[in-house]
Amino acid sequence: QVRLVESGGGSVQAGGSLKLSCAISPNRASLFTMGWFRQAPGKEREGVATLTSGGYTAYAEFVQGRFTIVRDDPANILYLQMNSLKPEDTAIYYCAATSRPVIRRQLRSGEIDYWGQGTQVTVSS
């Protein structure tokens, strides 16, 4: 059973940066595709960024150029570097993974096998 644990959320002013981490245990050997989702109050959960086992990345249009998804394989950690944060980025951010390959597109929430517990990101104006 895979376990995902996020950390790194917090409060920041608009224009600031945060780096989210997702610790993967026992390891990501069975995971083809990983990503980050977010859910703001009163809104549906939406995909933010995707990283395939082959290193392909995909981003939602609203974070393109501001967020970067990377993976540290030896440490079994997935990161989301978030720069130029905006108040509308305020949400709970979830790490997610699937054992299925996803070809050159964003992960969809219905495809997820494993979810983290989420970490709160709050951006003030």
PDB file of C-alpha atoms in Angstrom:
ATOM      1  CA  GLN A   1       0.000   0.000   0.000  1.00  0.00           C
ATOM      2  CA  VAL A   2       1.380   3.393  -1.017  1.00  0.00           C
ATOM      3  CA  ARG A   3       1.185   6.297   1.411  1.00  0.00           C
ATOM      4  CA  LEU A   4       1.531   9.939   0.409  1.00  0.00           C
ATOM      5  CA  VAL A   5       2.224  12.640   3.005  1.00  0.00           C
ATOM      6  CA  GLU A   6       2.278  16.317   2.048  1.00  0.00           C
ATOM      7  CA  SER A   7       4.057  19.139   3.854  1.00  0.00           C
ATOM      8  CA  GLY A   8       5.158  22.688   3.167  1.00  0.00           C
ATOM      9  CA  GLY A   9       1.843  24.503   3.078  1.00  0.00           C
ATOM     10  CA  GLY A  10       1.330  27.770   4.889  1.00  0.00           C
ATOM     11  CA  SER A  11       0.389  31.423   4.556  1.00  0.00           C
ATOM     12  CA  VAL A  12       2.140  33.799   2.212  1.00  0.00           C
ATOM     13  CA  GLN A  13       1.507  37.202   0.672  1.00  0.00           C
ATOM     14  CA  ALA A  14       0.681  37.593  -2.984  1.00  0.00           C
ATOM     15  CA  GLY A  15       3.806  37.368  -5.102  1.00  0.00           C
ATOM     16  CA  GLY A  16       5.504  35.043  -2.648  1.00  0.00           C
ATOM     17  CA  SER A  17       6.630  31.448  -3.012  1.00  0.00           C
ATOM     18  CA  LEU A  18       6.064  28.116  -1.316  1.00  0.00           C
ATOM     19  CA  LYS A  19       7.446  24.646  -1.961  1.00  0.00           C
ATOM     20  CA  LEU A  20       5.219  21.672  -1.242  1.00  0.00           C
ATOM     21  CA  SER A  21       6.654  18.234  -0.592  1.00  0.00           C
ATOM     22  CA  CYS A  22       5.033  14.818  -0.901  1.00  0.00           C
ATOM     23  CA  ALA A  23       6.817  11.944   0.790  1.00  0.00           C
ATOM     24  CA  ILE A  24       6.111   8.622  -0.887  1.00  0.00           C
ATOM     25  CA  SER A  25       6.264   5.408   1.106  1.00  0.00           C
ATOM     26  CA  PRO A  26       7.449   2.798   0.780  1.00  0.00           C
ATOM     27  CA  ASN A  27       8.615   4.023  -2.651  1.00  0.00           C
ATOM     28  CA  ARG A  28       7.241   5.054  -6.038  1.00  0.00           C
ATOM     29  CA  ALA A  29       8.172   1.800  -7.813  1.00  0.00           C
ATOM     30  CA  SER A  30       4.527   0.953  -8.558  1.00  0.00           C
ATOM     31  CA  LEU A  31       3.503   4.486  -9.536  1.00  0.00           C
ATOM     32  CA  PHE A  32       3.505   5.473 -13.175  1.00  0.00           C
ATOM     33  CA  THR A  33       2.141   8.954 -12.820  1.00  0.00           C
ATOM     34  CA  MET A  34       2.018  11.485  -9.999  1.00  0.00           C
ATOM     35  CA  GLY A  35       0.595  14.930  -9.633  1.00  0.00           C
ATOM     36  CA  TRP A  36      -0.835  17.717  -7.536  1.00  0.00           C
ATOM     37  CA  PHE A  37      -4.473  18.716  -7.249  1.00  0.00           C
ATOM     38  CA  ARG A  38      -6.118  21.492  -5.284  1.00  0.00           C
ATOM     39  CA  GLN A  39      -9.528  22.260  -3.877  1.00  0.00           C
ATOM     40  CA  ALA A  40     -10.706  25.689  -2.867  1.00  0.00           C
ATOM     41  CA  PRO A  41     -13.737  26.203  -0.582  1.00  0.00           C
ATOM     42  CA  GLY A  42     -16.950  25.641  -2.492  1.00  0.00           C
ATOM     43  CA  LYS A  43     -15.155  24.445  -5.606  1.00  0.00           C
ATOM     44  CA  GLU A  44     -14.399  21.082  -7.155  1.00  0.00           C
ATOM     45  CA  ARG A  45     -10.988  19.505  -6.894  1.00  0.00           C
ATOM     46  CA  GLU A  46      -8.873  20.419  -9.921  1.00  0.00           C
ATOM     47  CA  GLY A  47      -5.639  19.217 -11.389  1.00  0.00           C
ATOM     48  CA  VAL A  48      -2.613  21.482 -11.020  1.00  0.00           C
ATOM     49  CA  ALA A  49       0.413  19.580 -12.323  1.00  0.00           C
ATOM     50  CA  THR A  50       1.331  16.110 -13.548  1.00  0.00           C
ATOM     51  CA  LEU A  51       4.643  14.251 -13.791  1.00  0.00           C
ATOM     52  CA  THR A  52       4.933  10.898 -15.559  1.00  0.00           C
ATOM     53  CA  SER A  53       7.493   8.216 -14.808  1.00  0.00           C
ATOM     54  CA  GLY A  54       9.222   9.211 -18.040  1.00  0.00           C
ATOM     55  CA  GLY A  55       9.601  12.787 -16.905  1.00  0.00           C
ATOM     56  CA  TYR A  56       6.843  14.413 -18.964  1.00  0.00           C
ATOM     57  CA  THR A  57       5.171  17.338 -17.215  1.00  0.00           C
ATOM     58  CA  ALA A  58       1.780  18.933 -17.733  1.00  0.00           C
ATOM     59  CA  TYR A  59       0.338  21.990 -16.036  1.00  0.00           C
ATOM     60  CA  ALA A  60      -3.042  23.588 -15.699  1.00  0.00           C
ATOM     61  CA  GLU A  61      -3.222  26.812 -17.649  1.00  0.00           C
ATOM     62  CA  PHE A  62      -3.782  28.867 -14.495  1.00  0.00           C
ATOM     63  CA  VAL A  63      -0.359  27.853 -13.054  1.00  0.00           C
ATOM     64  CA  GLN A  64       1.643  27.628 -16.254  1.00  0.00           C
ATOM     65  CA  GLY A  65       4.936  29.443 -15.877  1.00  0.00           C
ATOM     66  CA  ARG A  66       4.528  29.882 -12.104  1.00  0.00           C
ATOM     67  CA  PHE A  67       4.517  26.334 -10.704  1.00  0.00           C
ATOM     68  CA  THR A  68       7.037  23.536 -11.285  1.00  0.00           C
ATOM     69  CA  ILE A  69       6.609  19.840 -10.472  1.00  0.00           C
ATOM     70  CA  VAL A  70       9.762  17.837  -9.836  1.00  0.00           C
ATOM     71  CA  ARG A  71      10.654  14.502  -8.303  1.00  0.00           C
ATOM     72  CA  ASP A  72      13.612  13.404  -6.183  1.00  0.00           C
ATOM     73  CA  ASP A  73      13.819   9.699  -6.955  1.00  0.00           C
ATOM     74  CA  PRO A  74      16.457   8.650  -4.387  1.00  0.00           C
ATOM     75  CA  ALA A  75      14.511  10.415  -1.640  1.00  0.00           C
ATOM     76  CA  ASN A  76      11.063   9.330  -2.923  1.00  0.00           C
ATOM     77  CA  ILE A  77       9.730  12.883  -2.723  1.00  0.00           C
ATOM     78  CA  LEU A  78       7.528  14.787  -5.152  1.00  0.00           C
ATOM     79  CA  TYR A  79       7.719  18.584  -5.029  1.00  0.00           C
ATOM     80  CA  LEU A  80       5.603  21.458  -6.227  1.00  0.00           C
ATOM     81  CA  GLN A  81       7.496  24.745  -6.400  1.00  0.00           C
ATOM     82  CA  MET A  82       4.975  27.583  -6.429  1.00  0.00           C
ATOM     83  CA  ASN A  83       6.130  31.081  -7.377  1.00  0.00           C
ATOM     84  CA  SER A  84       4.288  34.348  -7.970  1.00  0.00           C
ATOM     85  CA  LEU A  85       1.422  33.139  -5.834  1.00  0.00           C
ATOM     86  CA  LYS A  86      -1.970  34.802  -6.172  1.00  0.00           C
ATOM     87  CA  PRO A  87      -4.907  34.956  -3.739  1.00  0.00           C
ATOM     88  CA  GLU A  88      -6.836  32.673  -6.099  1.00  0.00           C
ATOM     89  CA  ASP A  89      -4.219  29.966  -5.491  1.00  0.00           C
ATOM     90  CA  THR A  90      -5.597  29.613  -1.953  1.00  0.00           C
ATOM     91  CA  ALA A  91      -6.716  25.999  -1.545  1.00  0.00           C
ATOM     92  CA  ILE A  92      -5.931  22.660   0.021  1.00  0.00           C
ATOM     93  CA  TYR A  93      -3.274  21.014  -2.131  1.00  0.00           C
ATOM     94  CA  TYR A  94      -3.242  17.239  -2.533  1.00  0.00           C
ATOM     95  CA  CYS A  95      -0.530  14.932  -3.731  1.00  0.00           C
ATOM     96  CA  ALA A  96      -1.895  12.139  -5.928  1.00  0.00           C
ATOM     97  CA  ALA A  97      -0.656   9.057  -7.720  1.00  0.00           C
ATOM     98  CA  THR A  98      -1.786   6.304 -10.016  1.00  0.00           C
ATOM     99  CA  SER A  99      -0.310   3.007 -11.135  1.00  0.00           C
ATOM    100  CA  ARG A 100      -1.607   3.681 -14.644  1.00  0.00           C
ATOM    101  CA  PRO A 101       0.397   5.435 -17.354  1.00  0.00           C
ATOM    102  CA  VAL A 102      -0.969   8.753 -18.534  1.00  0.00           C
ATOM    103  CA  ILE A 103       0.141   9.880 -21.941  1.00  0.00           C
ATOM    104  CA  ARG A 104       1.053  13.539 -22.366  1.00  0.00           C
ATOM    105  CA  ARG A 105      -1.811  15.126 -20.481  1.00  0.00           C
ATOM    106  CA  GLN A 106      -2.951  16.150 -17.022  1.00  0.00           C
ATOM    107  CA  LEU A 107      -4.093  13.531 -14.541  1.00  0.00           C
ATOM    108  CA  ARG A 108      -7.813  13.364 -13.905  1.00  0.00           C
ATOM    109  CA  SER A 109      -9.152  12.921 -10.386  1.00  0.00           C
ATOM    110  CA  GLY A 110     -11.076   9.801 -11.410  1.00  0.00           C
ATOM    111  CA  GLU A 111      -7.791   8.109 -12.334  1.00  0.00           C
ATOM    112  CA  ILE A 112      -6.172   8.486  -8.916  1.00  0.00           C
ATOM    113  CA  ASP A 113      -5.332   5.391  -6.882  1.00  0.00           C
ATOM    114  CA  TYR A 114      -3.708   7.179  -3.938  1.00  0.00           C
ATOM    115  CA  TRP A 115      -4.333  10.573  -2.323  1.00  0.00           C
ATOM    116  CA  GLY A 116      -2.422  12.425   0.356  1.00  0.00           C
ATOM    117  CA  GLN A 117      -4.223  14.104   3.249  1.00  0.00           C
ATOM    118  CA  GLY A 118      -3.721  17.604   1.843  1.00  0.00           C
ATOM    119  CA  THR A 119      -1.881  20.711   2.949  1.00  0.00           C
ATOM    120  CA  GLN A 120      -3.406  24.196   3.222  1.00  0.00           C
ATOM    121  CA  VAL A 121      -2.011  27.049   1.141  1.00  0.00           C
ATOM    122  CA  THR A 122      -3.304  30.542   1.891  1.00  0.00           C
ATOM    123  CA  VAL A 123      -2.288  33.550  -0.177  1.00  0.00           C
ATOM    124  CA  SER A 124      -3.233  37.003   1.077  1.00  0.00           C
ATOM    125  CA  SER A 125      -3.469  40.132  -1.018  1.00  0.00           C
TER     126      SER A 125
END
